[in-house]
Coordinates of C-alpha atoms and ligand atoms in Angstrom, one line a residue:
M1 CA 52.4 214.8 194.5
I2 CA 51.7 216.5 191.3
A3 CA 53.1 213.7 189.2
L4 CA 50.8 211.2 191.1
A5 CA 47.7 213.6 190.5
L6 CA 48.5 213.8 186.9
T7 CA 48.8 210.1 186.6
A8 CA 45.6 209.5 188.3
L9 CA 43.9 212.1 185.9
L10 CA 45.3 210.5 182.9
V11 CA 44.2 207.1 184.0
G12 CA 40.9 208.5 184.7
L13 CA 40.6 210.2 181.4
A14 CA 41.7 207.1 179.5
A15 CA 39.3 204.9 181.4
Y16 CA 36.4 207.2 180.9
P17 CA 35.1 206.2 177.5
V18 CA 35.4 202.4 178.4
V19 CA 33.5 202.9 181.6
R20 CA 30.9 205.1 180.0
R21 CA 30.3 202.5 177.2
L22 CA 29.9 199.8 179.7
T23 CA 27.4 201.9 181.8
R24 CA 25.5 202.7 178.5
R25 CA 25.1 199.0 177.6
L26 CA 24.0 198.3 181.2
E27 CA 21.4 201.1 181.1
R28 CA 20.1 199.7 177.7
L29 CA 19.9 196.4 179.4
Q30 CA 17.9 197.7 182.4
T31 CA 15.5 199.6 180.2
S32 CA 14.8 196.4 178.3
V33 CA 14.3 194.5 181.5
E34 CA 11.8 197.2 182.7
A35 CA 10.0 197.2 179.3
L36 CA 9.6 193.4 179.5
G37 CA 8.2 193.6 183.0
A38 CA 5.8 196.3 181.8
G39 CA 4.3 193.7 179.3
Q40 CA 6.2 194.6 176.0
L41 CA 7.1 191.0 175.5
S42 CA 8.7 191.6 172.1
T43 CA 11.5 193.6 173.8
R44 CA 15.0 192.4 172.8
V45 CA 18.6 194.0 173.4
P46 CA 21.4 194.1 170.9
V47 CA 24.2 191.7 171.7
E48 CA 27.5 193.7 171.4
G49 CA 30.9 192.0 172.0
S50 CA 31.5 188.9 173.8
D51 CA 32.0 189.9 177.4
E52 CA 29.9 189.4 180.4
V53 CA 27.4 192.1 179.5
A54 CA 27.0 190.5 176.1
R55 CA 26.3 187.1 177.6
L56 CA 23.8 188.7 180.1
A57 CA 22.0 190.4 177.0
Q58 CA 22.0 187.0 175.3
S59 CA 20.4 185.3 178.3
F60 CA 17.9 188.1 178.5
N61 CA 16.8 187.7 175.0
Q62 CA 16.4 184.0 175.2
S63 CA 14.4 184.4 178.4
A64 CA 12.2 187.1 176.8
E65 CA 11.7 184.8 173.7
R66 CA 10.6 181.9 175.9
V67 CA 8.2 184.2 177.9
E68 CA 6.8 185.7 174.7
A69 CA 6.2 182.3 173.2
L70 CA 4.5 180.9 176.4
V71 CA 2.1 183.9 176.7
T72 CA 1.2 183.9 173.0
A73 CA 0.5 180.2 173.2
Q74 CA -1.7 180.6 176.3
K75 CA -3.6 183.5 174.7
S76 CA -4.4 181.8 171.5
L77 CA -5.4 178.6 173.5
L78 CA -7.9 180.6 175.4
A79 CA -9.2 182.4 172.3
N80 CA -9.4 179.1 170.3
A81 CA -11.1 177.2 173.1
S82 CA -13.7 180.0 173.5
H83 CA -14.2 180.0 169.8
E84 CA -14.6 176.2 169.6
L85 CA -17.1 176.1 172.6
R86 CA -19.4 178.2 170.4
S87 CA -20.6 175.5 168.0
P88 CA -21.6 172.8 170.5
L89 CA -23.5 175.5 172.3
A90 CA -25.3 176.5 169.2
R91 CA -26.1 172.8 168.5
V92 CA -27.5 172.4 172.0
R93 CA -29.7 175.5 171.6
M94 CA -31.0 174.1 168.2
A95 CA -31.7 170.8 169.7
I96 CA -33.7 172.4 172.6
E97 CA -35.7 174.4 170.0
L98 CA -36.4 171.1 167.9
A99 CA -37.3 169.1 171.0
G100 CA -40.5 171.0 171.0
D101 CA -43.1 170.3 173.7
G102 CA -41.4 167.1 175.0
S103 CA -40.2 168.8 178.2
S104 CA -41.9 171.2 180.5
P105 CA -41.8 174.9 179.7
E106 CA -40.0 175.7 182.9
I107 CA -37.1 173.3 182.2
R108 CA -36.9 174.8 178.6
E109 CA -36.8 178.3 179.9
E110 CA -34.2 177.4 182.5
L111 CA -32.0 175.7 179.7
K112 CA -32.3 178.7 177.4
K113 CA -31.3 181.2 180.2
N114 CA -28.2 179.1 181.0
I115 CA -27.3 178.9 177.5
A116 CA -27.6 182.6 177.0
E117 CA -25.3 183.1 180.1
L118 CA -22.7 180.7 178.6
D119 CA -22.9 182.4 175.4
Q120 CA -22.3 185.8 177.0
L121 CA -19.4 184.3 179.2
I122 CA -17.7 183.0 176.0
D123 CA -18.3 186.2 174.2
E124 CA -16.5 188.2 177.0
I125 CA -13.7 185.7 177.3
L126 CA -13.2 185.9 173.6
L127 CA -13.2 189.7 173.5
A128 CA -10.8 189.8 176.6
S129 CA -8.3 187.5 175.1
R130 CA -8.4 189.2 171.6
L131 CA -8.0 192.6 173.2
D132 CA -5.1 191.3 175.4
A133 CA -3.1 190.1 172.5
V134 CA -1.5 193.4 171.8
S135 CA -0.7 192.8 168.1
D136 CA -4.0 191.1 167.4
V137 CA -7.4 192.6 166.3
A138 CA -7.2 196.0 165.0
L139 CA -9.8 198.4 166.3
H140 CA -12.5 199.8 163.9
M141 CA -11.5 203.2 164.3
E142 CA -14.1 205.8 163.3
S143 CA -15.2 209.3 164.2
I144 CA -17.7 209.1 166.9
D145 CA -19.9 211.3 169.1
F146 CA -18.9 209.9 172.4
A147 CA -21.5 212.1 174.4
A148 CA -24.4 210.7 172.2
L149 CA -23.1 207.2 172.9
A150 CA -23.0 207.8 176.6
A151 CA -26.5 209.5 176.5
E152 CA -28.1 206.4 174.7
E153 CA -26.5 204.0 177.2
C154 CA -27.6 206.1 180.2
A155 CA -31.1 206.4 178.9
R156 CA -31.2 202.5 178.8
V157 CA -30.6 202.2 182.7
G158 CA -32.1 205.5 183.8
A159 CA -28.8 207.1 184.7
E160 CA -28.4 210.8 185.2
L161 CA -25.9 212.2 182.7
S162 CA -24.2 215.6 182.5
A163 CA -22.0 215.7 179.4
E164 CA -19.9 218.1 177.4
P165 CA -19.7 217.6 173.7
A166 CA -17.1 215.0 173.0
Q167 CA -16.0 214.0 169.6
M168 CA -13.4 211.4 169.2
E169 CA -11.8 208.6 167.2
G170 CA -12.5 205.2 168.4
D171 CA -14.1 201.8 168.2
A172 CA -17.8 202.6 168.8
R173 CA -18.7 198.9 169.6
L174 CA -15.9 198.5 172.2
L175 CA -16.6 202.0 173.8
R176 CA -20.4 201.2 174.1
R177 CA -19.5 198.0 175.7
M178 CA -17.2 199.8 178.1
I179 CA -19.9 202.3 179.2
R180 CA -22.5 199.5 179.5
N181 CA -20.3 197.4 181.7
L182 CA -19.8 200.4 184.1
L183 CA -23.5 201.1 184.1
E184 CA -24.4 197.7 184.7
N185 CA -22.1 197.4 187.6
A186 CA -23.5 200.6 189.2
K187 CA -27.0 199.0 188.7
R188 CA -26.0 195.5 189.9
H189 CA -23.6 196.3 192.7
G190 CA -25.0 199.8 193.6
E191 CA -28.0 198.7 195.6
D192 CA -30.5 200.6 193.5
S193 CA -29.0 203.9 194.3
P194 CA -29.2 206.7 191.7
I195 CA -26.5 206.5 189.0
E196 CA -24.6 209.7 188.1
V197 CA -22.6 209.9 185.0
A198 CA -20.3 212.9 184.1
L199 CA -18.5 213.4 180.8
R200 CA -15.7 216.0 180.5
C201 CA -13.3 217.2 177.9
L202 CA -9.9 218.1 179.1
G203 CA -7.8 219.2 176.3
K204 CA -7.1 216.1 174.2
E205 CA -8.5 213.8 177.0
I206 CA -12.0 212.7 177.5
Q207 CA -13.0 211.7 181.1
L208 CA -16.0 209.6 181.9
E209 CA -17.1 209.2 185.6
V210 CA -19.7 206.7 186.6
C211 CA -20.7 207.0 190.4
D212 CA -23.3 205.2 192.5
G213 CA -24.4 205.4 196.1
G214 CA -24.1 201.8 196.9
R215 CA -21.6 200.1 199.4
G216 CA -18.6 201.3 197.4
V217 CA -15.4 199.5 197.0
P218 CA -12.9 199.1 200.0
L219 CA -9.5 200.8 199.4
E220 CA -7.5 197.5 199.2
E221 CA -9.9 196.1 196.5
R222 CA -9.8 198.9 194.1
E223 CA -7.1 197.6 191.8
R224 CA -8.0 193.8 192.3
I225 CA -11.5 194.3 190.8
F226 CA -9.9 195.0 187.4
E227 CA -8.4 191.5 187.4
P228 CA -10.1 189.1 185.2
F229 CA -12.7 186.9 187.2
Y230 CA -12.2 188.6 190.4
R231 CA -15.2 189.6 192.5
I232 CA -15.1 191.2 196.0
P233 CA -15.7 188.3 198.6
G234 CA -19.2 188.5 199.6
T235 CA -20.4 189.7 196.3
R236 CA -23.6 187.9 195.8
E237 CA -23.3 185.6 192.9
R238 CA -26.1 186.8 190.9
D239 CA -27.0 185.6 187.4
G240 CA -24.2 186.1 185.0
S241 CA -21.8 187.9 187.4
V242 CA -18.4 186.5 186.4
G243 CA -16.0 189.2 187.2
L244 CA -15.0 190.1 183.6
G245 CA -16.7 193.3 183.1
L246 CA -14.1 195.8 184.7
S247 CA -11.1 194.0 183.1
L248 CA -12.8 194.5 179.7
V249 CA -13.4 198.2 180.7
R250 CA -9.6 198.8 181.5
Q251 CA -8.5 196.9 178.3
I252 CA -10.9 199.0 176.0
A253 CA -9.7 202.2 177.9
R254 CA -6.1 201.3 177.4
R255 CA -6.6 200.4 173.7
H256 CA -7.9 204.0 173.4
G257 CA -4.8 205.4 174.8
G258 CA -6.2 205.8 178.4
D259 CA -7.0 203.8 181.4
A260 CA -9.6 203.1 184.0
H261 CA -9.7 203.4 187.8
C262 CA -11.9 203.0 190.8
F263 CA -11.9 205.7 193.5
G264 CA -15.1 205.3 195.2
R265 CA -15.5 206.2 198.9
E266 CA -16.1 203.3 201.2
G267 CA -19.7 203.1 202.4
K268 CA -20.5 206.1 200.3
G269 CA -20.7 204.7 196.9
A270 CA -18.4 203.7 194.1
C271 CA -16.9 205.9 191.5
F272 CA -15.2 204.8 188.2
R273 CA -13.1 207.0 186.1
V274 CA -12.2 206.2 182.6
R275 CA -9.7 208.3 180.6
L276 CA -9.5 208.2 176.9
K277 CA -6.5 209.9 175.5
S278 CA -4.8 211.5 172.7
P279 CA -4.1 210.6 169.8
F280 CA -7.4 208.9 169.8
A281 CA -9.6 211.6 171.7
Ligands
ATP301 N1 -20.3 199.9 191.3 C1 -19.8 199.0 192.2 N2 -20.1 199.1 193.5 C2 -19.5 198.0 194.3 N3 -18.8 197.0 194.0 C3 -18.5 197.0 192.6 C4 -19.0 197.9 191.5 N4 -18.5 197.6 190.4 C5 -17.8 196.5 190.5 N5 -17.7 196.1 191.9 C6 -17.1 194.9 192.4 O1 -16.1 194.4 191.5 C7 -16.2 193.2 191.0 C8 -15.7 193.0 189.6 O2 -16.6 193.8 188.7 P1 -16.8 193.1 187.2 O3 -17.7 194.2 186.5 O4 -15.5 192.8 186.7 O5 -17.5 191.7 187.5 P2 -19.1 191.3 187.7 O6 -19.9 192.7 187.6 O7 -19.1 190.7 189.0 O8 -19.4 190.4 186.6 P3 -19.6 190.7 185.0 O9 -18.5 190.0 184.4 O10 -20.9 190.3 184.6 O11 -19.4 192.3 184.8 C9 -17.7 192.9 191.2 O12 -18.0 191.5 191.4 C10 -18.0 193.7 192.5 O13 -17.6 192.9 193.7
MG302 MG1 -19.8 193.8 186.0

């Protein structure tokens, strides 16, 4: 019995390093699969040896390569298409101006309004696709007074602001866009209720909350509304409402080390919270 137990122990001890090495390689593979799933498309695993695990790693690398190429191609197609749409649009605008009094003022006004909307849509798609391409556009980082930025934007729409002083590193143009999108939503979808904005500093994190007293966002829609082009069914298609505003808000927050969420209570108004995190805040 003792001899048997000793043999089992010896076999176990001898096999341990081999098994440990194998599980480590599998763990590395699992981490990489998870990273790829989380959107880090440049993830690859080292291929060691020539066994089944190595072949699995090789297949993973090939698939990741293909996925990355496809996504990159799609993003650049979107960015280029939006960019290319700009020039004919500018030409149409110019032609309308030159056409002078040939057509009725109402028709000219209507055309101008539609062109302005198209222009804004292209601008948003362009920004969204650029922000999405992780390695693309660098942010124009500068030291900014975030509280002053929020105060300016709140004053534009008559929102009530309670703010703590908040100095941070960030891209002022993008952060202004982020606040503006949230305020415009509160105005557009908040049924003319008062808009309340709160700005807090929690250590190295800045939190911005924009709340309205409108119809709120149902629980099951609170994540979906951040998807590009998604609008809650029943949302009236008002001028220029395309469903890109919140996806931009989230992308801008993420590019500043934070995130954006909706936690509005149904029927009692919607609340959006944006966190901007260290090392940027
Ligand atoms: N404050 C709010 N109250 C209720 N619903 C909201 C609110 N903000 C957003 N939503 C819902 O979320 C959807 C997506 O918002 P998002 O800002 O992305 O698009 P949009 O406002 O429709 O268009 P735009 O691209 O011009 O911003 C809206 O269509 C609306 O249904
Ligand atoms: Mg919006």
